[in-house]
Amino acid sequence: MAVGAFLLLAVAQLATAHFGLEYPAWRDATLGSGHNYSQWAYPCAGVPGNIPGGNRTDWPLTGGSVILDLHHDWTYVFINLGLGANVTVFNYTLTPEFLNATGEGKLCLPTVPLPADLKVEDGTQASIQVITVGDSGAGLYNCADITFKADAKPLQGDACRTVGVTTAAIKEQKAGTSAGAIAGMNSVVLSSVVGLALLFVCGMSL
Ligand SMILES: [Cu+2]
């Protein structure tokens, strides 16, 4: 009975948790798609890039919007970029200050800017990688293929609404000035992990 209950919870965890990348449209649905995808799998949940006839979204030259569907109580969010038609290496970070997102719901970031020294042209193809990290410490991955376009605009108004989620930016700090902040953050993370039963780490919060 105990084993059966554990397996049921394990299946529920696989089926119900993790996150959706709604904009730019992800390469393919990695939640309940029937494919053999796993969001635990680096770099893009097992979804190949540049799928023929697949999603590819126009994105502004200086950076665009990102919408996530978050299913966990809290998560850290990182967004990376790789250039090319079929990207497997995401070597530009778009979140020098990664996000600590609290709550389940929709998170819309109106403009995620490119690094100042990264110049792209109209028609440059690329991919966005979104990584979320929760209590378990393991990363979850989703990717979206994009084309940088001079006439593409960030989402505005009702197209970019955040519901149920609050965020705080976690700033990178210089060595020697950050000991207090890091010690404080670790104690918060540690107490929230200790406070959760192991089976609740991922997936039972939907
Ligand atoms: Cu999950």
CSV table of C-alpha atoms and ligand atoms in Angstrom, one decimal:
chain,number,residue,atom,x,y,z
A,1,MET,CA,0.0,0.0,0.0
A,2,ALA,CA,2.7,2.4,0.9
A,3,VAL,CA,4.6,1.6,-2.2
A,4,GLY,CA,1.5,2.0,-4.3
A,5,ALA,CA,0.8,5.4,-2.8
A,6,PHE,CA,4.4,6.4,-3.4
A,7,LEU,CA,4.2,5.5,-7.1
A,8,LEU,CA,0.9,7.4,-7.4
A,9,LEU,CA,2.6,10.4,-6.0
A,10,ALA,CA,5.5,10.0,-8.3
A,11,VAL,CA,3.3,9.8,-11.3
A,12,ALA,CA,1.3,12.8,-10.1
A,13,GLN,CA,4.6,14.7,-9.8
A,14,LEU,CA,5.6,13.9,-13.3
A,15,ALA,CA,2.2,14.8,-14.8
A,16,THR,CA,1.2,18.0,-12.9
A,17,ALA,CA,4.2,20.0,-12.0
A,18,HIS,CA,6.9,22.0,-13.7
A,19,PHE,CA,6.3,25.1,-15.8
A,20,GLY,CA,5.0,26.3,-19.2
A,21,LEU,CA,6.7,28.7,-21.5
A,22,GLU,CA,3.9,30.5,-23.2
A,23,TYR,CA,5.8,33.3,-24.9
A,24,PRO,CA,7.8,33.2,-27.0
A,25,ALA,CA,6.0,30.0,-27.9
A,26,TRP,CA,8.0,27.0,-26.8
A,27,ARG,CA,9.5,24.5,-29.2
A,28,ASP,CA,6.9,22.0,-28.3
A,29,ALA,CA,4.6,21.4,-25.3
A,30,THR,CA,6.5,19.6,-22.6
A,31,LEU,CA,3.6,19.3,-20.2
A,32,GLY,CA,1.4,16.3,-20.8
A,33,SER,CA,2.1,16.3,-24.5
A,34,GLY,CA,2.4,12.6,-24.9
A,35,HIS,CA,5.9,13.0,-26.2
A,36,ASN,CA,8.8,11.5,-24.3
A,37,TYR,CA,10.0,14.9,-23.1
A,38,SER,CA,11.3,15.6,-19.6
A,39,GLN,CA,11.8,19.1,-18.3
A,40,TRP,CA,14.6,17.8,-16.1
A,41,ALA,CA,16.6,17.2,-19.3
A,42,TYR,CA,19.3,19.8,-20.2
A,43,PRO,CA,19.2,21.9,-22.3
A,44,CYS,CA,15.6,21.9,-23.7
A,45,ALA,CA,13.6,19.1,-22.1
A,46,GLY,CA,14.6,16.8,-24.9
A,47,VAL,CA,12.8,18.9,-27.6
A,48,PRO,CA,14.9,19.4,-30.7
A,49,GLY,CA,15.4,22.9,-32.1
A,50,ASN,CA,14.1,24.2,-35.4
A,51,ILE,CA,11.4,21.7,-35.8
A,52,PRO,CA,10.0,21.8,-39.4
A,53,GLY,CA,6.7,23.7,-39.2
A,54,GLY,CA,7.3,24.3,-35.5
A,55,ASN,CA,7.0,27.4,-33.5
A,56,ARG,CA,9.3,30.4,-34.2
A,57,THR,CA,8.4,33.8,-32.7
A,58,ASP,CA,9.5,37.2,-33.9
A,59,TRP,CA,11.3,39.0,-31.1
A,60,PRO,CA,12.5,42.7,-30.9
A,61,LEU,CA,16.2,43.4,-31.7
A,62,THR,CA,16.9,44.7,-28.2
A,63,GLY,CA,15.0,42.1,-26.3
A,64,GLY,CA,11.3,41.1,-25.9
A,65,SER,CA,8.7,39.6,-23.6
A,66,VAL,CA,8.6,36.3,-21.8
A,67,ILE,CA,5.5,34.7,-20.3
A,68,LEU,CA,5.8,31.7,-17.9
A,69,ASP,CA,3.1,29.6,-16.4
A,70,LEU,CA,4.5,28.7,-13.0
A,71,HIS,CA,3.1,25.7,-11.0
A,72,HIS,CA,5.2,25.7,-7.9
A,73,ASP,CA,5.0,27.7,-4.7
A,74,TRP,CA,8.3,29.4,-5.6
A,75,THR,CA,11.1,29.1,-8.1
A,76,TYR,CA,14.2,30.8,-9.3
A,77,VAL,CA,14.1,31.8,-12.9
A,78,PHE,CA,17.0,32.1,-15.3
A,79,ILE,CA,16.7,33.1,-19.0
A,80,ASN,CA,19.5,32.4,-21.5
A,81,LEU,CA,20.0,32.9,-25.2
A,82,GLY,CA,21.9,31.1,-28.0
A,83,LEU,CA,22.4,32.3,-31.5
A,84,GLY,CA,21.7,30.2,-34.6
A,85,ALA,CA,19.0,28.3,-36.3
A,86,ASN,CA,19.4,25.1,-34.2
A,87,VAL,CA,20.7,26.1,-30.9
A,88,THR,CA,22.1,23.7,-28.3
A,89,VAL,CA,24.5,26.0,-26.5
A,90,PHE,CA,22.9,29.0,-24.6
A,91,ASN,CA,25.9,31.1,-23.8
A,92,TYR,CA,24.3,34.5,-23.2
A,93,THR,CA,22.5,35.2,-20.0
A,94,LEU,CA,19.5,37.5,-20.1
A,95,THR,CA,19.1,37.5,-16.4
A,96,PRO,CA,22.3,38.9,-14.8
A,97,GLU,CA,19.9,39.4,-11.9
A,98,PHE,CA,18.0,36.2,-11.7
A,99,LEU,CA,14.4,36.2,-10.5
A,100,ASN,CA,13.0,34.8,-7.3
A,101,ALA,CA,9.4,34.2,-8.2
A,102,THR,CA,6.8,33.4,-5.5
A,103,GLY,CA,3.4,32.0,-6.2
A,104,GLU,CA,1.6,30.0,-8.9
A,105,GLY,CA,0.2,31.6,-11.9
A,106,LYS,CA,1.3,33.7,-14.9
A,107,LEU,CA,4.5,35.7,-14.9
A,108,CYS,CA,4.9,38.2,-17.8
A,109,LEU,CA,8.2,40.0,-18.1
A,110,PRO,CA,7.5,42.8,-20.6
A,111,THR,CA,11.0,43.3,-21.8
A,112,VAL,CA,13.9,41.0,-21.2
A,113,PRO,CA,16.9,43.0,-22.6
A,114,LEU,CA,19.8,41.6,-24.5
A,115,PRO,CA,23.3,42.2,-23.1
A,116,ALA,CA,24.5,45.6,-24.2
A,117,ASP,CA,27.4,44.2,-26.1
A,118,LEU,CA,25.3,41.7,-28.1
A,119,LYS,CA,24.2,43.1,-31.5
A,120,VAL,CA,21.7,41.1,-33.5
A,121,GLU,CA,20.3,42.0,-36.9
A,122,ASP,CA,16.9,41.7,-38.5
A,123,GLY,CA,16.4,38.1,-39.4
A,124,THR,CA,19.0,36.7,-36.9
A,125,GLN,CA,17.7,33.3,-35.6
A,126,ALA,CA,18.2,32.3,-32.0
A,127,SER,CA,16.7,30.4,-29.1
A,128,ILE,CA,15.6,31.3,-25.6
A,129,GLN,CA,16.2,28.9,-22.8
A,130,VAL,CA,14.3,29.3,-19.5
A,131,ILE,CA,15.5,27.4,-16.5
A,132,THR,CA,13.6,27.2,-13.2
A,133,VAL,CA,15.1,25.9,-10.0
A,134,GLY,CA,12.9,25.0,-7.0
A,135,ASP,CA,13.3,23.3,-3.6
A,136,SER,CA,14.9,20.2,-5.0
A,137,GLY,CA,17.8,22.1,-6.4
A,138,ALA,CA,17.4,20.5,-9.9
A,139,GLY,CA,16.8,22.6,-13.0
A,140,LEU,CA,13.7,22.4,-15.2
A,141,TYR,CA,14.2,23.5,-18.8
A,142,ASN,CA,12.1,24.8,-21.7
A,143,CYS,CA,13.2,26.5,-24.9
A,144,ALA,CA,11.7,28.6,-27.6
A,145,ASP,CA,13.0,29.4,-31.1
A,146,ILE,CA,12.9,33.0,-32.1
A,147,THR,CA,13.8,35.3,-35.0
A,148,PHE,CA,15.0,38.8,-34.2
A,149,LYS,CA,12.9,41.3,-36.2
A,150,ALA,CA,13.2,45.1,-36.5
A,151,ASP,CA,9.5,45.5,-36.5
A,152,ALA,CA,8.7,43.1,-33.6
A,153,LYS,CA,7.4,44.8,-30.4
A,154,PRO,CA,7.3,43.8,-26.8
A,155,LEU,CA,3.9,42.6,-25.5
A,156,GLN,CA,1.8,45.3,-23.9
A,157,GLY,CA,-1.3,45.7,-21.8
A,158,ASP,CA,-3.6,42.7,-21.5
A,159,ALA,CA,-1.2,40.7,-23.6
A,160,CYS,CA,1.4,40.9,-20.8
A,161,ARG,CA,-0.4,40.4,-17.4
A,162,THR,CA,1.2,38.8,-14.3
A,163,VAL,CA,-1.4,37.0,-12.1
A,164,GLY,CA,-0.6,35.3,-8.9
A,165,VAL,CA,3.2,35.7,-9.0
A,166,THR,CA,5.5,38.2,-7.4
A,167,THR,CA,9.2,38.5,-8.2
A,168,ALA,CA,12.3,39.9,-6.6
A,169,ALA,CA,15.6,40.2,-8.5
A,170,ILE,CA,18.6,38.5,-6.9
A,171,LYS,CA,21.6,40.7,-7.6
A,172,GLU,CA,25.0,39.3,-8.2
A,173,GLN,CA,27.3,40.7,-5.6
A,174,LYS,CA,31.0,41.3,-5.5
A,175,ALA,CA,33.1,39.0,-3.3
A,176,GLY,CA,33.6,40.5,0.1
A,177,THR,CA,30.4,42.4,0.2
A,178,SER,CA,27.9,39.6,-0.1
A,179,ALA,CA,28.6,37.4,2.9
A,180,GLY,CA,25.7,38.7,4.9
A,181,ALA,CA,23.2,38.6,2.1
A,182,ILE,CA,24.1,35.1,1.1
A,183,ALA,CA,24.0,33.8,4.6
A,184,GLY,CA,20.6,35.4,5.0
A,185,MET,CA,19.3,33.9,1.8
A,186,ASN,CA,20.6,30.4,2.6
A,187,SER,CA,18.9,30.4,5.9
A,188,VAL,CA,15.6,31.2,4.3
A,189,VAL,CA,16.0,28.6,1.6
A,190,LEU,CA,17.2,26.0,4.2
A,191,SER,CA,14.2,26.6,6.5
A,192,SER,CA,11.7,26.3,3.6
A,193,VAL,CA,13.3,23.0,2.5
A,194,VAL,CA,13.3,21.6,5.9
A,195,GLY,CA,9.7,22.6,6.4
A,196,LEU,CA,8.5,20.5,3.5
A,197,ALA,CA,8.0,16.8,3.4
A,198,LEU,CA,10.1,15.2,0.7
A,199,LEU,CA,7.1,14.2,-1.5
A,200,PHE,CA,6.0,17.7,-1.5
A,201,VAL,CA,9.2,19.0,-3.0
A,202,CYS,CA,7.9,19.0,-6.5
A,203,GLY,CA,4.5,18.6,-7.9
A,204,MET,CA,2.0,18.3,-5.1
A,205,SER,CA,1.3,22.0,-5.1
A,206,LEU,CA,-0.9,22.2,-8.3
B,1,CU,CU,7.6,20.3,-11.0
